[in-house]
Short mmCIF file of C-alpha atoms in Angstrom, two decimals:
data_model
loop_
_atom_site.label_atom_id
_atom_site.label_comp_id
_atom_site.label_asym_id
_atom_site.label_seq_id
_atom_site.Cartn_x
_atom_site.Cartn_y
_atom_site.Cartn_z
CA MET A 1 -18.78 -12.31 55.53
CA SER A 2 -16.89 -9.47 56.92
CA HIS A 3 -14.13 -11.84 57.78
CA ALA A 4 -13.78 -13.21 54.41
CA ALA A 5 -13.79 -9.88 52.79
CA ALA A 6 -10.80 -8.90 54.99
CA VAL A 7 -8.62 -12.01 53.82
CA PRO A 8 -6.04 -10.75 51.55
CA VAL A 9 -5.86 -12.25 48.15
CA ASP A 10 -3.06 -14.50 47.27
CA ARG A 11 -2.16 -13.70 43.64
CA GLY A 12 0.42 -16.67 43.52
CA THR A 13 -2.68 -19.12 43.72
CA LEU A 14 -4.41 -17.58 40.62
CA THR A 15 -5.27 -20.12 37.94
CA THR A 16 -5.32 -17.62 34.92
CA PRO A 17 -1.78 -17.24 33.65
CA PRO A 18 -0.43 -13.86 33.13
CA LYS A 19 -0.57 -12.59 29.50
CA VAL A 20 2.94 -12.62 27.93
CA GLU A 21 3.29 -10.61 24.84
CA THR A 22 6.15 -12.11 22.52
CA ALA A 23 7.73 -10.12 19.85
CA PRO A 24 6.76 -10.79 16.09
CA VAL A 25 10.41 -11.47 15.07
CA THR A 26 13.72 -12.66 16.41
CA PRO A 27 16.27 -10.08 17.48
CA GLY A 28 18.51 -11.65 14.76
CA LYS A 29 16.00 -11.22 11.90
CA LEU A 30 15.13 -7.73 12.98
CA ALA A 31 18.90 -6.84 12.94
CA MET A 32 19.30 -8.44 9.49
CA TRP A 33 16.42 -6.50 8.06
CA LEU A 34 17.72 -3.10 9.36
CA PHE A 35 21.10 -4.16 7.78
CA LEU A 36 19.32 -4.76 4.65
CA ALA A 37 17.15 -1.50 4.88
CA THR A 38 20.71 0.28 4.88
CA GLU A 39 21.81 -1.90 2.00
CA ILE A 40 18.60 -0.77 0.04
CA MET A 41 19.69 3.00 0.66
CA PHE A 42 23.42 2.13 -0.42
CA PHE A 43 22.57 0.48 -3.67
CA THR A 44 19.76 2.74 -4.45
CA GLY A 45 22.30 5.59 -4.00
CA LEU A 46 24.59 3.86 -6.45
CA ILE A 47 21.87 3.13 -8.99
CA GLY A 48 20.16 6.42 -8.62
CA THR A 49 23.51 8.37 -9.07
CA TYR A 50 24.20 6.24 -12.27
CA VAL A 51 20.61 7.25 -13.69
CA VAL A 52 21.17 10.86 -12.75
CA LEU A 53 24.67 11.00 -14.37
CA ARG A 54 23.40 9.25 -17.40
CA ALA A 55 20.53 11.70 -17.62
CA GLY A 56 22.91 14.64 -17.33
CA SER A 57 25.46 13.14 -19.77
CA PRO A 58 25.94 15.61 -22.80
CA ALA A 59 24.77 14.48 -26.21
CA THR A 60 28.25 14.41 -27.41
CA ALA A 61 29.93 12.36 -24.79
CA TYR A 62 30.34 9.18 -26.89
CA SER A 63 30.94 8.48 -30.59
CA ASP A 64 31.87 5.58 -32.80
CA LYS A 65 34.89 7.59 -34.18
CA PHE A 66 36.27 9.42 -31.12
CA SER A 67 37.29 8.44 -27.54
CA PRO A 68 34.77 9.31 -24.97
CA GLY A 69 34.76 12.78 -24.04
CA THR A 70 36.72 13.97 -26.96
CA VAL A 71 34.12 14.54 -29.63
CA PRO A 72 34.89 17.37 -31.75
CA SER A 73 32.36 20.14 -32.97
CA ASP A 74 32.54 19.06 -36.37
CA TRP A 75 31.74 15.43 -35.65
CA ALA A 76 28.99 15.61 -38.22
CA ASP A 77 31.34 16.42 -41.12
CA GLN A 78 33.58 13.65 -40.08
CA GLY A 79 30.70 11.09 -40.43
CA ALA A 80 30.65 10.28 -36.79
CA LYS A 81 27.44 9.17 -34.84
CA ILE A 82 27.21 10.54 -31.36
CA TYR A 83 25.53 9.29 -28.31
CA ASN A 84 25.04 10.66 -24.74
CA TRP A 85 25.72 7.14 -23.37
CA PRO A 86 26.90 3.96 -24.87
CA LEU A 87 24.01 1.67 -26.42
CA PRO A 88 23.58 -1.83 -25.48
CA TYR A 89 24.67 -4.12 -28.34
CA ASP A 90 26.55 -1.25 -29.86
CA SER A 91 30.07 -2.76 -30.16
CA ALA A 92 31.65 0.59 -31.33
CA THR A 93 30.80 2.40 -27.88
CA ASN A 94 29.78 -0.59 -25.48
CA PRO A 95 32.20 -3.23 -24.45
CA LEU A 96 29.78 -5.24 -22.10
CA SER A 97 28.66 -8.72 -23.11
CA ILE A 98 25.11 -9.24 -22.54
CA ASP A 99 24.99 -12.87 -23.65
CA LEU A 100 27.73 -13.93 -20.87
CA THR A 101 25.98 -11.67 -18.14
CA ALA A 102 22.43 -12.91 -18.88
CA ALA A 103 23.98 -16.55 -18.36
CA ASN A 104 25.41 -15.42 -15.26
CA THR A 105 22.25 -13.69 -13.98
CA PHE A 106 20.55 -17.12 -14.42
CA ILE A 107 23.31 -18.81 -12.42
CA LEU A 108 22.74 -16.30 -9.49
CA ILE A 109 18.92 -17.06 -9.65
CA CYS A 110 19.77 -20.69 -9.46
CA SER A 111 21.99 -19.99 -6.26
CA SER A 112 18.88 -18.24 -4.75
CA VAL A 113 16.72 -21.27 -5.35
CA SER A 114 19.21 -23.72 -3.93
CA MET A 115 19.54 -21.41 -0.78
CA VAL A 116 15.84 -21.38 -0.30
CA LEU A 117 15.70 -25.18 -0.64
CA ALA A 118 18.62 -25.48 1.88
CA LEU A 119 16.46 -23.38 4.47
CA ALA A 120 13.36 -25.73 3.69
CA ALA A 121 15.38 -28.79 4.22
CA ILE A 122 16.57 -27.77 7.75
CA GLN A 123 13.02 -26.52 8.54
CA ARG A 124 11.90 -30.19 7.80
CA GLY A 125 14.73 -31.37 9.96
CA ASP A 126 16.61 -32.92 7.00
CA ARG A 127 20.23 -32.34 7.60
CA LYS A 128 21.72 -34.04 4.61
CA LYS A 129 19.58 -31.99 2.23
CA LEU A 130 20.61 -28.75 4.06
CA THR A 131 24.45 -29.58 3.47
CA MET A 132 23.67 -30.56 -0.17
CA TRP A 133 21.73 -27.45 -0.97
CA LEU A 134 24.21 -25.31 0.90
CA GLY A 135 27.14 -26.83 -1.11
CA VAL A 136 25.21 -26.21 -4.52
CA THR A 137 24.55 -22.70 -3.48
CA VAL A 138 28.40 -22.24 -2.66
CA ILE A 139 29.24 -23.58 -6.04
CA PHE A 140 26.54 -21.39 -7.92
CA GLY A 141 28.07 -18.33 -6.12
CA SER A 142 31.50 -19.11 -6.86
CA ILE A 143 30.58 -19.67 -10.61
CA PHE A 144 29.31 -16.12 -10.64
CA LEU A 145 32.16 -14.65 -8.97
CA GLY A 146 34.32 -16.49 -11.36
CA VAL A 147 32.51 -15.18 -14.52
CA GLN A 148 32.61 -11.74 -13.19
CA VAL A 149 36.31 -11.97 -12.72
CA TYR A 150 36.79 -13.18 -16.16
CA GLU A 151 34.58 -10.39 -17.48
CA TYR A 152 36.71 -7.87 -15.59
CA TYR A 153 40.01 -9.36 -17.00
CA GLN A 154 38.65 -9.22 -20.45
CA LEU A 155 37.56 -5.63 -19.98
CA LEU A 156 40.85 -4.53 -18.23
CA PHE A 157 43.42 -6.44 -20.10
CA GLY A 158 42.22 -9.03 -22.49
CA HIS A 159 40.36 -7.39 -25.29
CA HIS A 160 41.52 -4.51 -27.35
CA TYR A 161 38.31 -2.26 -27.91
CA PRO A 162 37.59 0.25 -30.51
CA ILE A 163 38.22 3.98 -29.96
CA GLY A 164 34.58 4.71 -29.31
CA ILE A 165 35.04 2.86 -25.97
CA SER A 166 38.48 3.71 -25.02
CA ARG A 167 41.60 5.57 -26.31
CA SER A 168 44.03 3.05 -24.79
CA GLY A 169 41.90 0.02 -25.97
CA HIS A 170 41.30 -1.03 -22.75
CA PHE A 171 37.95 -0.47 -20.76
CA THR A 172 39.65 0.90 -17.59
CA PRO A 173 37.51 2.81 -14.94
CA ASP A 174 39.33 6.21 -15.98
CA VAL A 175 38.43 5.99 -19.72
CA SER A 176 34.72 7.36 -19.45
CA LEU A 177 32.00 8.09 -16.92
CA PHE A 178 30.28 5.01 -18.12
CA ALA A 179 33.40 2.81 -17.24
CA SER A 180 33.75 4.37 -13.66
CA CYS A 181 30.04 3.92 -12.97
CA PHE A 182 30.08 0.23 -14.35
CA PHE A 183 33.03 -0.87 -12.06
CA THR A 184 31.52 1.08 -9.10
CA MET A 185 28.39 -0.73 -9.23
CA THR A 186 29.23 -3.99 -10.22
CA GLY A 187 32.41 -4.07 -8.11
CA PHE A 188 30.48 -3.15 -4.77
CA HIS A 189 27.94 -5.89 -5.76
CA GLY A 190 30.74 -8.40 -6.63
CA ALA A 191 32.25 -7.64 -3.05
CA HIS A 192 28.81 -8.29 -1.52
CA VAL A 193 28.52 -11.53 -3.44
CA ALA A 194 32.14 -12.50 -2.31
CA GLY A 195 31.16 -11.76 1.31
CA GLY A 196 28.01 -13.88 0.91
CA VAL A 197 30.17 -16.78 -0.36
CA VAL A 198 32.42 -16.59 2.44
CA MET A 199 29.29 -16.78 4.86
CA LEU A 200 27.97 -19.57 2.90
CA ILE A 201 31.07 -21.52 3.18
CA CYS A 202 30.93 -21.18 6.91
CA LEU A 203 27.35 -22.27 6.85
CA PHE A 204 28.26 -25.48 4.69
CA LEU A 205 31.08 -26.44 7.07
CA SER A 206 28.91 -25.92 9.97
CA SER A 207 26.18 -28.10 8.59
CA LEU A 208 28.95 -30.79 7.91
CA PHE A 209 29.49 -30.88 11.68
CA GLY A 210 25.75 -31.08 12.42
CA VAL A 211 25.42 -27.71 14.01
CA TYR A 212 21.98 -26.98 12.68
CA THR A 213 18.86 -28.61 13.63
CA LYS A 214 14.97 -28.32 12.84
CA GLU A 215 14.77 -26.11 16.04
CA ARG A 216 17.92 -24.18 15.75
CA HIS A 217 18.75 -22.91 12.11
CA GLY A 218 18.64 -19.08 12.53
CA ALA A 219 21.92 -18.39 10.85
CA VAL A 220 20.72 -20.37 7.79
CA GLU A 221 17.73 -18.08 7.44
CA LEU A 222 19.78 -15.00 8.11
CA VAL A 223 22.40 -15.72 5.53
CA GLY A 224 19.66 -16.63 3.15
CA LEU A 225 17.94 -13.29 3.50
CA TYR A 226 21.29 -11.72 2.69
CA TRP A 227 21.84 -13.88 -0.29
CA HIS A 228 18.59 -13.27 -1.79
CA PHE A 229 19.01 -9.59 -1.29
CA VAL A 230 22.15 -9.76 -3.28
CA ASP A 231 20.29 -11.82 -6.11
CA LEU A 232 17.66 -9.00 -5.96
CA VAL A 233 20.00 -6.24 -6.36
CA TRP A 234 21.70 -7.95 -9.34
CA ILE A 235 18.41 -8.29 -11.31
CA ILE A 236 18.00 -4.47 -11.06
CA LEU A 237 21.60 -3.94 -11.84
CA PHE A 238 21.84 -6.12 -14.79
CA THR A 239 18.77 -4.39 -16.41
CA VAL A 240 19.88 -0.81 -15.52
CA VAL A 241 23.70 -1.18 -16.41
CA TYR A 242 23.65 -3.84 -19.25
CA LEU A 243 20.37 -3.76 -20.98
CA ILE A 244 19.23 -0.31 -20.97
CA MET B 4 15.69 -19.79 22.37
CA ALA B 5 15.54 -17.27 19.52
CA ASP B 6 15.96 -20.07 16.94
CA SER B 7 13.08 -22.01 18.50
CA HIS B 8 11.10 -18.89 18.43
CA ALA B 9 11.87 -18.57 14.78
CA ALA B 10 10.92 -22.15 13.99
CA ALA B 11 7.62 -21.53 15.61
CA ALA B 12 7.08 -18.50 13.89
CA HIS B 13 7.66 -20.40 10.52
CA ASP B 14 5.15 -22.84 11.41
CA ASP B 15 2.77 -20.10 12.25
CA HIS B 16 2.67 -18.62 8.96
CA GLY B 17 3.34 -21.93 7.24
CA HIS B 18 6.38 -21.62 4.97
CA GLY B 19 8.00 -25.05 5.44
CA SER B 20 8.16 -27.92 3.17
CA ASP B 21 4.75 -27.39 1.61
CA HIS B 22 6.10 -24.36 -0.05
CA ILE B 23 8.77 -26.06 -2.22
CA LYS B 24 6.29 -26.23 -5.18
CA ILE B 25 5.86 -22.47 -4.63
CA TYR B 26 9.67 -21.96 -4.91
CA MET B 27 10.05 -23.86 -8.01
CA ARG B 28 7.24 -22.02 -9.70
CA VAL B 29 9.03 -18.80 -8.68
CA PHE B 30 12.27 -20.34 -9.95
CA VAL B 31 10.59 -21.05 -13.46
CA SER B 32 9.08 -17.62 -13.55
CA LEU B 33 12.34 -15.90 -12.80
CA ALA B 34 14.11 -18.06 -15.62
CA VAL B 35 11.39 -17.34 -18.09
CA LEU B 36 11.42 -13.51 -17.23
CA THR B 37 15.18 -13.40 -17.68
CA ALA B 38 14.76 -14.96 -21.24
CA ILE B 39 12.02 -12.44 -21.91
CA GLU B 40 14.21 -9.47 -20.68
CA TYR B 41 17.00 -10.84 -22.85
CA PHE B 42 14.94 -11.04 -26.19
CA TYR B 43 13.02 -7.92 -25.35
CA ALA B 44 16.41 -5.92 -24.96
CA ALA B 45 17.40 -7.18 -28.34
CA LEU B 46 14.26 -6.47 -30.00
CA PHE B 47 13.61 -3.07 -28.59
CA GLN B 48 17.27 -1.89 -28.52
CA ASN B 49 16.72 1.31 -30.62
CA ALA B 50 13.29 2.16 -29.05
CA PHE B 51 14.53 3.71 -26.00
CA THR B 52 11.17 4.42 -24.24
CA ALA B 53 9.76 1.10 -25.00
CA LEU B 54 13.11 -0.50 -23.80
CA VAL B 55 13.19 1.32 -20.32
CA LEU B 56 9.52 0.68 -19.60
CA GLY B 57 9.32 -2.78 -20.48
CA LEU B 58 12.73 -3.70 -18.95
CA LEU B 59 12.04 -2.06 -15.81
CA THR B 60 8.71 -3.78 -15.62
CA TRP B 61 10.26 -7.28 -16.00
CA ALA B 62 13.06 -6.46 -13.58
CA LEU B 63 10.62 -5.12 -10.86
CA ILE B 64 8.48 -8.20 -11.29
CA LYS B 65 11.56 -10.38 -10.90
CA ALA B 66 12.84 -8.34 -7.67
CA ALA B 67 9.18 -8.70 -6.35
CA LEU B 68 9.12 -12.35 -6.76
CA VAL B 69 12.54 -12.92 -5.04
CA GLY B 70 11.51 -10.60 -1.98
CA LEU B 71 8.01 -11.92 -1.56
CA TYR B 72 8.72 -15.71 -1.94
CA PHE B 73 12.51 -16.38 -1.33
CA MET B 74 12.91 -13.58 1.37
CA HIS B 75 9.57 -14.70 2.93
CA VAL B 76 8.08 -11.06 2.90
CA LYS B 77 4.69 -12.51 1.93
CA TRP B 78 4.54 -14.45 5.09
CA GLU B 79 6.27 -11.88 7.54
CA GLY B 80 4.11 -9.70 9.64
CA LYS B 81 3.41 -6.05 9.15
CA TRP B 82 6.49 -5.06 11.10
CA ILE B 83 8.53 -5.72 7.92
CA TYR B 84 7.21 -2.84 6.18
CA ALA B 85 8.21 -0.48 9.12
CA MET B 86 11.81 -1.61 7.95
CA LEU B 87 11.35 -1.61 4.09
CA ALA B 88 8.97 1.61 3.64
CA PRO B 89 11.31 4.22 5.18
CA ALA B 90 14.49 2.83 3.52
CA CYS B 91 12.69 2.79 0.03
CA PHE B 92 11.13 6.14 0.50
CA LEU B 93 14.41 7.96 1.62
CA ALA B 94 16.42 6.38 -1.14
CA VAL B 95 14.09 7.39 -4.00
CA PHE B 96 13.72 10.83 -2.46
CA MET B 97 17.59 11.19 -2.42
CA VAL B 98 17.85 10.45 -6.12
CA CYS B 99 14.89 12.80 -6.88
CA MET B 100 16.68 15.58 -5.14
CA LEU B 101 19.72 14.89 -7.15
CA ILE B 102 18.09 15.50 -10.55
CA PRO B 103 17.81 19.31 -10.32
CA ASP B 104 21.49 19.57 -9.26
CA ILE B 105 22.86 17.29 -11.99
CA VAL B 106 20.64 16.71 -14.84
CA ILE B 107 18.97 20.06 -15.21
CA ARG B 108 22.30 21.97 -14.57
CA GLU B 109 24.23 19.82 -16.91
CA ASN B 110 21.74 20.20 -19.50
CA ASP B 111 21.64 24.06 -18.96
CA SER B 112 25.47 24.27 -19.13
CA ALA B 113 25.46 22.15 -22.33
CA LEU B 114 22.76 24.50 -23.78
CA ALA B 115 24.87 27.51 -22.93
CA ALA B 116 28.02 26.22 -24.14
CA ALA B 117 26.22 25.35 -27.54
CA GLU B 118 24.92 28.90 -27.73
CA ALA B 119 28.28 30.31 -27.06
CA ALA B 120 29.84 28.01 -29.75
CA ALA B 121 27.32 28.99 -32.14
CA GLU B 122 27.86 32.76 -31.54
CA GLU B 123 31.63 32.18 -31.80
CA GLU B 124 31.18 30.29 -35.06
CA GLU B 125 29.08 33.17 -36.76
CA GLY B 126 32.17 35.54 -35.70
CA ASP B 127 34.94 33.13 -37.22
CA ASP B 128 34.26 30.02 -39.14
CA GLU B 129 37.79 28.75 -38.79
CA THR B 130 37.53 28.66 -34.83
CA ILE B 131 38.55 25.29 -33.23
CA HIS B 132 36.01 24.49 -30.41
CA PRO B 133 37.56 23.34 -27.24
CA ILE B 134 37.20 19.67 -26.45
CA ALA B 135 35.06 19.19 -23.35
CA THR B 136 34.96 16.43 -20.92
CA PRO B 137 31.68 14.82 -19.71
CA ALA B 138 32.33 16.33 -16.28
CA ALA B 139 32.58 19.76 -17.43
CA GLY B 140 29.56 19.72 -19.69
CA MET B 141 30.17 19.38 -23.29
CA PRO B 142 28.83 21.64 -26.19
CA ALA B 143 25.30 20.24 -26.83
CA ALA B 144 25.21 18.98 -30.61
CA THR B 145 22.06 20.07 -32.50
CA GLY B 146 20.48 17.41 -34.61
CA ALA B 147 22.36 14.53 -32.90
CA PRO B 148 21.15 11.17 -34.14
CA ALA B 149 20.23 8.45 -31.64
CA ALA B 150 21.04 10.70 -28.63
CA HIS B 151 18.68 9.99 -25.83
#
């Protein structure tokens, strides 16, 4: 008994495996979510600033008969209507096309769906469907960007707008607070979409060469997270900037 | 290794090919909500409060659908809220802190300018009032129609 008690225990021969604690998330996904958290703060800063500036805009900032910021004190005698901010659907003060942008919003939503279908395809191990859905996502994203470029061109150079929108007739960032807010928010979002399209093209080309497999497709998931976030931000921007 | 871990994690919380039906339902919901938003905005364009409350509700539902299902937040662990909650709180907090500096001060300056203009008008009816810019704060117009 005493001899047996003196024998040292050989820990290498224990049958119970040591308990290994694994992280609940991959480092890549954690990094992407941290990045998206900073993006939340960035876009909330932009949208929040827009809301605050709009709320603080003077009652006579916009009018149907005077250019922004130049409404005289006798505006009532001159039969003008005044607003603290351009109203949606009011062509005298607001140049934005809700019809065009609503269609563009739907296109971005479609791109989000094709992206999530691409991820689902590679999770099943279906490489062909991955390539196909990534291609569809690239096309939808490019259409969204193309429509936004067309919208910018019409606003900046194409159309000649009434005096209530701009003294020069063109909706450039310097004509009003509304214009500068609009171009800042949609411009930053458009830059994010452009970056996303570039990443999607890289994914698409990689998928053509069979880089991704059922077991190895982390990049598809990470770019997908970014792309859905860009879609989510646009849903809010479309509502706040165009519809309200 | 990280990718295989990710694939295993997916299987664990089960969003694979079975979820395509859910994705399509979310897609239809987003399309319908976008259409609702479009017509709601046209219908309530002159009722500002109803417009804001309604549209923000539709937009937040759409954003939640994208986040929960397309970004897989619904199937992630609680760690995800450690990422999202501080960012959302700080972002909203920052905006709230801007309100007293911008909104209240602008309204105060507009009110002061309007009072000054009214006093000036009493003294001399022929006075031409200076044209203000939005950044400087313009004279508040009393009885302004359709001003929010």
